[in-house]
Coordinates of C-alpha atoms in Angstrom, one line a residue:
Chain A
M1 CA -8.6 -25.3 11.2
L2 CA -6.7 -27.6 8.0
V3 CA -7.9 -30.2 7.3
P4 CA -5.1 -31.9 5.3
N5 CA -6.0 -33.8 2.2
N6 CA -4.9 -37.2 1.7
H7 CA -4.4 -37.2 -1.8
T8 CA -3.3 -34.6 -5.0
R9 CA -6.3 -34.7 -7.4
P10 CA -6.8 -33.1 -10.3
L11 CA -8.5 -29.6 -9.8
T12 CA -13.0 -29.7 -10.3
T13 CA -13.5 -27.2 -13.4
A14 CA -14.8 -24.6 -10.6
E15 CA -11.3 -24.3 -9.3
W16 CA -9.5 -24.7 -12.6
Y17 CA -11.8 -21.2 -13.6
E18 CA -10.9 -19.9 -10.5
E19 CA -7.2 -20.4 -11.5
Q20 CA -7.8 -18.9 -15.4
V21 CA -9.7 -15.6 -13.3
E22 CA -6.6 -15.2 -10.8
N23 CA -4.2 -15.2 -13.8
T24 CA -5.8 -12.9 -15.6
I25 CA -6.1 -10.4 -12.6
A26 CA -2.0 -11.0 -12.3
Q27 CA -1.7 -9.9 -15.3
L28 CA -4.0 -7.1 -15.6
L29 CA -2.5 -6.1 -12.3
R30 CA 1.0 -6.2 -13.8
G31 CA 0.2 -4.7 -16.9
G32 CA -1.1 -1.9 -15.5
V33 CA 2.0 -1.0 -12.8
L34 CA 3.9 -1.3 -15.9
L35 CA 1.9 1.6 -18.1
S36 CA 1.7 3.7 -15.3
A37 CA 5.5 3.7 -14.2
C38 CA 5.9 4.3 -18.0
V39 CA 3.9 7.6 -18.2
V40 CA 5.1 8.5 -14.8
I41 CA 9.1 8.2 -16.4
I42 CA 8.0 10.1 -19.6
G43 CA 6.7 12.4 -17.3
A44 CA 10.2 12.3 -15.0
V45 CA 12.6 13.0 -18.1
L46 CA 10.6 15.8 -18.8
Y47 CA 10.3 17.7 -15.8
L48 CA 14.2 16.7 -14.3
G49 CA 15.3 17.8 -18.1
S50 CA 13.6 21.4 -18.2
S51 CA 14.5 22.4 -14.7
P52 CA 17.4 20.3 -13.1
M53 CA 19.2 23.0 -10.9
A54 CA 16.4 24.2 -9.6
H55 CA 15.8 24.3 -5.5
V56 CA 12.5 22.6 -4.1
S57 CA 10.9 22.0 -1.1
Y58 CA 7.8 20.3 0.7
R59 CA 8.4 21.8 4.2
T60 CA 5.3 23.2 3.9
F61 CA 1.9 22.5 2.7
N62 CA 0.1 24.3 -0.2
G63 CA -1.8 22.0 -1.8
E64 CA -1.6 21.2 -5.5
P65 CA -3.0 23.7 -8.8
E66 CA -6.2 22.6 -9.4
Q67 CA -5.1 21.2 -12.9
L68 CA -4.4 18.4 -10.2
K69 CA -6.4 17.6 -8.1
T70 CA -9.3 16.2 -10.6
V71 CA -9.2 13.6 -13.1
H72 CA -10.3 15.6 -16.1
G73 CA -8.1 18.4 -15.1
I74 CA -4.5 15.9 -14.7
V75 CA -6.2 14.3 -18.5
R76 CA -6.2 17.9 -19.7
W77 CA -2.8 19.3 -18.1
A78 CA -1.2 16.0 -19.4
F79 CA -2.1 15.8 -22.7
S80 CA -1.3 19.7 -23.4
G81 CA 2.3 18.3 -22.4
H82 CA 3.2 20.1 -19.3
S83 CA 5.7 17.3 -17.3
R84 CA 4.0 17.5 -13.7
G85 CA 0.9 16.7 -15.7
I86 CA 2.3 13.8 -16.7
M87 CA 3.4 12.4 -14.0
Q88 CA 0.0 13.1 -12.3
L89 CA -1.9 11.0 -15.5
G90 CA 0.7 8.2 -14.7
L91 CA -0.1 7.9 -10.6
L92 CA -4.3 8.4 -11.8
L93 CA -3.3 4.8 -13.6
L94 CA -1.7 3.3 -10.9
I95 CA -5.0 4.1 -8.3
A96 CA -6.8 2.7 -11.7
T97 CA -5.1 -0.3 -12.0
P98 CA -7.3 -2.1 -8.8
I99 CA -10.0 -0.3 -9.5
A100 CA -10.0 -2.5 -13.4
R101 CA -9.9 -5.2 -11.2
V102 CA -12.6 -4.8 -9.3
I103 CA -14.7 -4.2 -12.3
F104 CA -12.9 -8.0 -13.7
S105 CA -13.9 -9.1 -10.7
I106 CA -17.2 -8.0 -11.4
F107 CA -17.5 -9.7 -14.4
A108 CA -16.1 -13.2 -13.1
F109 CA -18.4 -13.3 -10.3
A110 CA -21.5 -13.0 -13.4
I111 CA -19.8 -15.6 -15.6
E112 CA -19.9 -18.0 -12.3
G113 CA -23.1 -17.3 -11.7
D114 CA -22.7 -15.8 -8.2
R115 CA -24.8 -12.7 -7.0
M116 CA -23.8 -12.4 -4.2
Y117 CA -20.1 -11.3 -4.7
V118 CA -21.4 -9.7 -7.7
T119 CA -23.7 -7.5 -5.4
F120 CA -20.4 -7.7 -3.0
T121 CA -18.1 -6.3 -5.9
L122 CA -20.2 -3.8 -6.6
I123 CA -20.4 -2.4 -3.0
V124 CA -16.8 -1.8 -3.3
L125 CA -16.7 -0.6 -6.5
A126 CA -18.8 2.2 -6.0
V127 CA -17.1 3.1 -3.0
L128 CA -13.9 3.4 -4.9
L129 CA -15.5 5.4 -7.5
Y130 CA -17.1 7.9 -5.4
S131 CA -13.8 8.5 -3.8
L132 CA -12.3 9.5 -6.9
F133 CA -15.2 11.3 -8.8
G134 CA -17.3 12.7 -5.7
S135 CA -14.8 13.2 -3.5
F136 CA -15.0 16.9 -3.6
L137 CA -18.5 16.8 -1.6
V138 CA -16.4 15.4 1.5
A139 CA -13.1 17.8 0.9
Chain B
M1 CA 5.0 22.9 -3.4
T2 CA 6.6 26.0 -3.3
I3 CA 10.1 26.6 -4.9
E4 CA 13.0 28.0 -2.6
T5 CA 16.6 27.8 -0.8
R6 CA 16.9 24.3 1.2
E7 CA 18.2 25.2 4.2
V8 CA 20.7 22.0 5.9
T9 CA 19.7 21.6 9.5
W10 CA 21.4 19.1 12.4
E11 CA 18.7 16.5 11.9
C12 CA 19.6 16.2 8.2
L13 CA 22.9 16.4 8.5
A14 CA 22.7 14.1 11.6
Y15 CA 20.1 11.0 9.2
S16 CA 21.1 11.6 5.6
G17 CA 23.4 8.7 4.0
V18 CA 27.2 9.8 4.2
P19 CA 27.1 10.9 0.7
A20 CA 24.5 12.7 1.4
R21 CA 25.5 14.3 4.3
L22 CA 29.3 15.0 2.7
Y23 CA 27.4 16.7 -0.2
L24 CA 25.4 19.0 2.2
W25 CA 28.1 19.9 3.7
H26 CA 29.6 21.1 0.7
T27 CA 26.4 23.0 -0.7
G28 CA 24.7 23.8 1.8
T29 CA 21.6 22.8 -0.5
L30 CA 19.9 20.7 -2.9
N31 CA 18.2 20.7 -6.2
V32 CA 16.1 19.4 -8.0
L33 CA 18.2 16.6 -9.9
E34 CA 20.1 16.0 -6.2
F35 CA 16.5 15.5 -4.2
T36 CA 14.8 13.5 -6.6
F37 CA 18.1 11.5 -6.7
L38 CA 18.4 10.8 -3.6
L39 CA 14.6 9.8 -2.3
W40 CA 14.5 7.3 -5.5
I41 CA 17.4 5.7 -3.5
G42 CA 15.9 6.3 -0.5
S43 CA 12.9 4.3 -1.5
M44 CA 14.3 2.0 -3.2
F45 CA 16.2 1.2 0.2
G46 CA 12.8 1.0 2.4
G47 CA 10.8 -0.9 -0.5
F48 CA 13.4 -4.0 -0.2
L49 CA 13.6 -4.0 3.8
G50 CA 9.9 -3.7 3.5
S51 CA 9.3 -6.9 1.5
L52 CA 11.8 -8.2 3.3
T53 CA 10.3 -8.4 6.2
G54 CA 6.8 -8.1 5.7
L55 CA 5.5 -5.5 6.9
G56 CA 5.6 -3.1 3.9
G57 CA 7.7 0.1 2.6
G58 CA 4.9 2.3 3.5
V59 CA 5.8 2.1 7.4
V60 CA 9.0 3.0 6.7
L61 CA 8.1 5.8 3.8
V62 CA 6.2 8.0 5.9
P63 CA 9.3 8.8 9.0
L64 CA 12.0 8.9 6.0
L65 CA 10.1 11.6 4.4
T66 CA 9.2 13.6 7.0
I67 CA 11.7 13.2 9.2
F68 CA 14.7 13.1 6.8
F69 CA 13.7 14.7 3.9
K70 CA 12.0 17.4 6.0
V71 CA 8.8 17.2 3.9
D72 CA 5.5 18.1 5.1
L73 CA 3.0 15.0 6.6
R74 CA 0.5 15.4 4.2
Y75 CA 2.7 15.1 0.7
A76 CA 4.6 12.7 2.6
I77 CA 1.6 10.4 3.6
G78 CA 0.1 11.0 -0.2
A79 CA 3.0 10.1 -1.8
S80 CA 3.4 6.9 0.7
L81 CA 0.3 6.1 -0.5
V82 CA 0.2 5.9 -4.4
S83 CA 3.5 4.1 -3.7
V84 CA 1.3 1.3 -1.1
I85 CA -0.7 0.8 -4.6
A86 CA 2.5 0.7 -7.2
T87 CA 3.7 -2.8 -4.4
S88 CA 0.8 -4.6 -3.7
S89 CA -0.8 -4.3 -7.3
G90 CA 2.9 -5.4 -8.7
S91 CA 4.0 -8.0 -6.0
A92 CA 0.3 -9.1 -6.3
A93 CA 0.8 -10.9 -9.5
A94 CA 3.5 -13.1 -8.6
Y95 CA 1.2 -14.3 -4.9
L96 CA -1.7 -14.7 -7.2
K97 CA -0.2 -17.1 -9.3
E98 CA 1.1 -18.8 -6.5
G99 CA -2.9 -19.8 -5.5
F100 CA -2.8 -18.7 -2.3
S101 CA -4.9 -16.3 -2.1
N102 CA -8.4 -16.5 -1.7
I103 CA -10.6 -13.6 -3.7
R104 CA -13.6 -14.0 -1.8
I105 CA -12.4 -13.2 1.3
G106 CA -10.6 -10.4 0.5
M107 CA -13.6 -9.1 -2.0
F108 CA -16.4 -8.9 0.9
L109 CA -13.5 -7.5 3.4
E110 CA -12.9 -4.8 1.1
I111 CA -16.2 -3.3 1.3
A112 CA -15.0 -2.8 5.5
T113 CA -12.0 -1.8 4.6
T114 CA -12.4 0.4 1.4
L115 CA -15.2 2.4 3.7
G116 CA -13.1 2.3 6.4
A117 CA -10.5 4.1 4.5
L118 CA -13.4 6.8 3.0
L119 CA -13.5 7.5 6.5
G120 CA -9.4 8.2 7.5
A121 CA -9.3 10.1 4.0
Y122 CA -11.6 12.4 5.6
L123 CA -10.1 12.5 9.0
T124 CA -6.8 13.2 8.1
A125 CA -8.1 17.2 7.1
K126 CA -10.2 17.0 10.7
I127 CA -7.0 16.2 12.7
P128 CA -4.3 18.1 13.5
P129 CA -1.0 16.9 12.0
S130 CA 0.6 16.1 15.0
A131 CA -1.7 13.8 16.5
I132 CA -1.4 12.0 12.8
A133 CA 2.2 12.0 13.9
I134 CA 1.4 10.5 17.6
V135 CA -0.7 7.7 15.6
F136 CA 2.2 7.1 13.4
G137 CA 4.4 6.5 16.4
L138 CA 2.2 4.3 18.1
M139 CA 1.1 2.2 14.8
L140 CA 4.8 1.6 13.7
I141 CA 5.9 0.4 17.2
Y142 CA 3.0 -2.2 17.1
S143 CA 3.6 -3.5 13.8
A144 CA 7.4 -4.0 15.0
Y145 CA 5.9 -6.0 18.2
V146 CA 3.1 -7.5 16.1
S147 CA 6.1 -9.1 13.3
R148 CA 8.5 -10.6 16.8
R149 CA 5.4 -12.1 18.0
T150 CA 5.7 -15.9 17.4
R151 CA 1.6 -16.9 17.1
P152 CA 0.8 -20.0 19.1
R153 CA -2.5 -21.4 16.9
S154 CA -4.5 -24.3 18.0
E155 CA -5.6 -26.6 15.6
I156 CA -9.0 -28.2 17.0
E157 CA -11.4 -29.2 15.0
M158 CA -14.5 -27.0 15.1
P159 CA -17.2 -27.5 12.6
P160 CA -17.8 -24.9 9.7
D161 CA -19.2 -21.5 10.8
P162 CA -22.8 -21.3 9.2
L163 CA -22.0 -17.1 7.9
A164 CA -18.5 -18.3 6.2
T165 CA -19.4 -20.9 4.6
K166 CA -23.1 -19.2 3.4
L167 CA -20.5 -16.2 2.0
K168 CA -18.5 -19.4 0.4
M169 CA -16.0 -18.7 2.2
N170 CA -14.2 -21.9 3.1
S171 CA -11.8 -22.9 0.2
T172 CA -8.3 -24.8 0.0
F173 CA -5.0 -23.5 -1.0
P174 CA -1.8 -25.4 -2.2
D175 CA 0.8 -27.1 0.1
T176 CA 3.4 -30.0 -0.6
A177 CA 0.7 -32.5 0.1
G178 CA -1.4 -31.1 -2.3
L179 CA -4.4 -29.3 -1.5
R180 CA -4.9 -28.1 2.0
S181 CA -9.0 -27.2 3.1
Y182 CA -9.1 -24.9 5.5
N183 CA -12.6 -23.1 7.7
V184 CA -12.8 -19.4 7.9
Y185 CA -14.3 -18.4 11.5
R186 CA -15.8 -15.3 13.1
V187 CA -16.4 -13.0 9.9
P188 CA -18.0 -9.9 11.8
A189 CA -15.1 -9.8 14.4
G190 CA -12.5 -10.1 10.9
L191 CA -14.8 -7.3 9.7
G192 CA -14.7 -4.9 12.4
I193 CA -10.9 -5.2 12.4
M194 CA -10.4 -4.6 8.7
F195 CA -12.8 -1.2 9.0
G196 CA -10.1 -0.1 11.4
A197 CA -7.1 -1.1 9.3
G198 CA -9.2 0.9 6.4
A199 CA -9.5 3.5 8.4
L200 CA -6.0 3.9 9.9
S201 CA -4.5 3.0 6.0
G202 CA -6.5 6.5 4.9
L203 CA -5.0 8.5 8.0
L204 CA -1.9 7.4 7.3
G205 CA -1.1 6.7 4.1
I206 CA 0.2 2.9 4.4
G207 CA -0.7 -0.4 3.3
S208 CA -1.9 -1.4 7.0
G209 CA -0.8 -5.0 6.0
A210 CA 0.0 -6.0 9.8
L211 CA -3.2 -5.5 10.8
K212 CA -5.1 -6.9 7.8
V213 CA -2.9 -10.1 8.5
V214 CA -4.3 -9.6 12.4
A215 CA -7.8 -9.7 11.7
M216 CA -7.6 -13.2 9.1
D217 CA -4.9 -15.1 10.9
Q218 CA -6.0 -14.2 14.2
A219 CA -9.4 -13.3 14.5
M220 CA -11.0 -15.6 11.6
K221 CA -8.6 -18.0 11.9
I222 CA -7.4 -18.5 7.9
P223 CA -3.9 -20.1 7.5
F224 CA -0.8 -17.5 7.7
K225 CA -0.1 -17.7 3.9
V226 CA -3.9 -17.1 2.8
S227 CA -3.6 -14.4 4.9
T228 CA -0.9 -12.7 4.2
T229 CA -1.3 -13.1 0.2
T230 CA -4.9 -12.0 0.3
S231 CA -3.7 -8.9 2.6
N232 CA -1.5 -7.9 0.0
F233 CA -4.1 -8.5 -3.1
M234 CA -6.0 -6.5 -1.1
I235 CA -4.0 -3.1 0.3
G236 CA -4.3 -2.2 -3.0
V237 CA -7.6 -1.3 -3.3
T238 CA -8.3 -0.1 -0.1
A239 CA -5.5 2.4 -1.0
A240 CA -7.3 3.4 -3.9
A241 CA -10.1 4.0 -1.8
S242 CA -8.4 7.0 -0.1
A243 CA -6.5 8.1 -3.0
G244 CA -9.1 10.0 -4.7
V245 CA -9.8 11.8 -1.4
Y246 CA -6.2 12.5 -0.9
L247 CA -6.3 13.4 -4.6
S248 CA -8.8 16.0 -4.9
R249 CA -7.2 17.8 -1.6
G250 CA -4.0 18.2 -3.5
Y251 CA -2.0 15.8 -0.9
I252 CA -0.2 14.0 -4.1
D253 CA 2.1 16.3 -5.4
P254 CA 3.7 14.3 -9.0
A255 CA 7.1 15.5 -8.2
L256 CA 7.3 13.9 -5.0
A257 CA 5.1 11.1 -5.9
M258 CA 7.4 9.8 -8.9
P259 CA 10.7 9.4 -7.2
V260 CA 9.2 7.5 -4.4
M261 CA 6.9 5.2 -6.1
L262 CA 9.2 4.1 -8.3
G263 CA 11.9 3.9 -5.8
V264 CA 9.5 1.6 -3.4
L265 CA 8.4 -0.5 -6.6
I266 CA 11.8 -1.5 -7.8
G267 CA 12.9 -1.9 -4.0
S268 CA 10.0 -4.1 -3.0
L269 CA 10.2 -6.2 -6.2
M270 CA 13.9 -6.6 -5.2
G271 CA 12.8 -8.1 -2.1
T272 CA 10.8 -10.6 -2.6
R273 CA 13.2 -12.2 -5.3
V274 CA 15.9 -11.9 -2.3
L275 CA 13.5 -13.0 -0.3
V276 CA 12.8 -16.4 -1.5
K277 CA 17.0 -17.0 -1.4
T278 CA 17.9 -15.8 2.0
K279 CA 17.0 -16.3 5.6
T280 CA 16.1 -13.4 6.5
K281 CA 15.6 -13.6 10.7
S282 CA 18.6 -11.0 11.9
L283 CA 18.1 -8.8 9.1
R284 CA 14.1 -8.6 10.7
L285 CA 15.0 -7.5 14.1
V286 CA 17.4 -5.2 13.0
F287 CA 14.3 -3.6 11.2
S288 CA 12.2 -4.1 13.6
L289 CA 14.6 -1.9 16.0
V290 CA 14.7 0.6 13.4
I291 CA 11.2 0.8 13.6
V292 CA 10.6 0.4 16.8
L293 CA 13.4 3.7 16.3
L294 CA 10.9 5.7 13.8
G295 CA 8.4 5.7 16.2
I296 CA 9.4 6.8 18.9
E297 CA 10.8 9.2 16.9
M298 CA 7.2 10.6 15.3
L299 CA 5.7 10.1 19.0
L300 CA 7.9 12.4 21.0
K301 CA 7.9 14.8 17.3
G302 CA 3.8 14.8 17.8
I303 CA 3.6 15.0 20.8
G304 CA 6.2 18.0 20.9
G305 CA 4.2 19.4 18.5
K306 CA 6.5 19.8 15.6
F307 CA 4.7 18.5 12.2

């Protein structure tokens, strides 16, 4: 149901605050995607440059080596200069972007004094962190 | 990932683009550079069509990877899920600035979608790939149907829903005539559908934006513009919830996900730009038909146990 407003009114303080929050989230998401794309591209250049003429197949599923399956494994492999590790680190940064957004929202709701939404956001964060760090428990 | 010689199959020849087909005809194999390049172009095209039609890039990626590029279904959903996060975060920046999306509705419903996504990602290891392919096929056909349907909206005056009011979901969005206010209804029904949307997202490696929009637009009576932008906003968080599980199972191969993610990101950003300028009615129709065909293909292959 839509109730049209009869006139355009100036924004209230709460609305102005929410607009600021939304703008900051937008910047955060864009920055995260850009950063991760850059890291992935660096890894890709190294990867394609090292053995461009090799043959590759993904027909059968073999899983990934242990270093590419956990957060600390990926970070360690990337910083030791492995091209596949660097690409995976870029993808990890991409996965972290929505998580950073959720963490930011917790603070934004807290500053607004909205305890109910701080709780909701904390629940979402808990699920995300469980998936990233504790999912070997279910996998 | 295994390194081995890539054979040319008849399907591969029939489905790839003309240049790829000619090339394969001559050599019979693809090296890393060619494979990555073709995948990048294909993903870019998928992302472009996905954002132009509003169905999302993930919907066509898994069929593209499994049918055209002969990628194992688990690697395909891993790469697709990663690209879904990229599109969501990349375009959320554009949408949020327009002030259509409702952060409170999104955050509240994300409790349901992330829990659903965990369940879905957990199920991918328990369900045989052929069954996943069947679900995927049905989902493709359903999304094509949803995107074609015209939705009649009864705009009768109703008193605000007490639960939605308590959850501070009623809000406003900018319109030509200034700010328009709206009320939200049937929160539990919305939560239920969102849990299902999350589970499908985790199971199939897609954003399941179509189902999210159904939950908000149809069940919760949220204005269409607010529904679509809030849905896009939620897709990234939902996908991140299953991405962790995918990662720990080894579904995400960096060399495969790299061209897919970069291609979809560029393609979908181009699509968003074009969307503002052109009318896409006939393109939507063509794309819907393509999706139905891909859906039937996935369905038949799944029933035939070819995954």
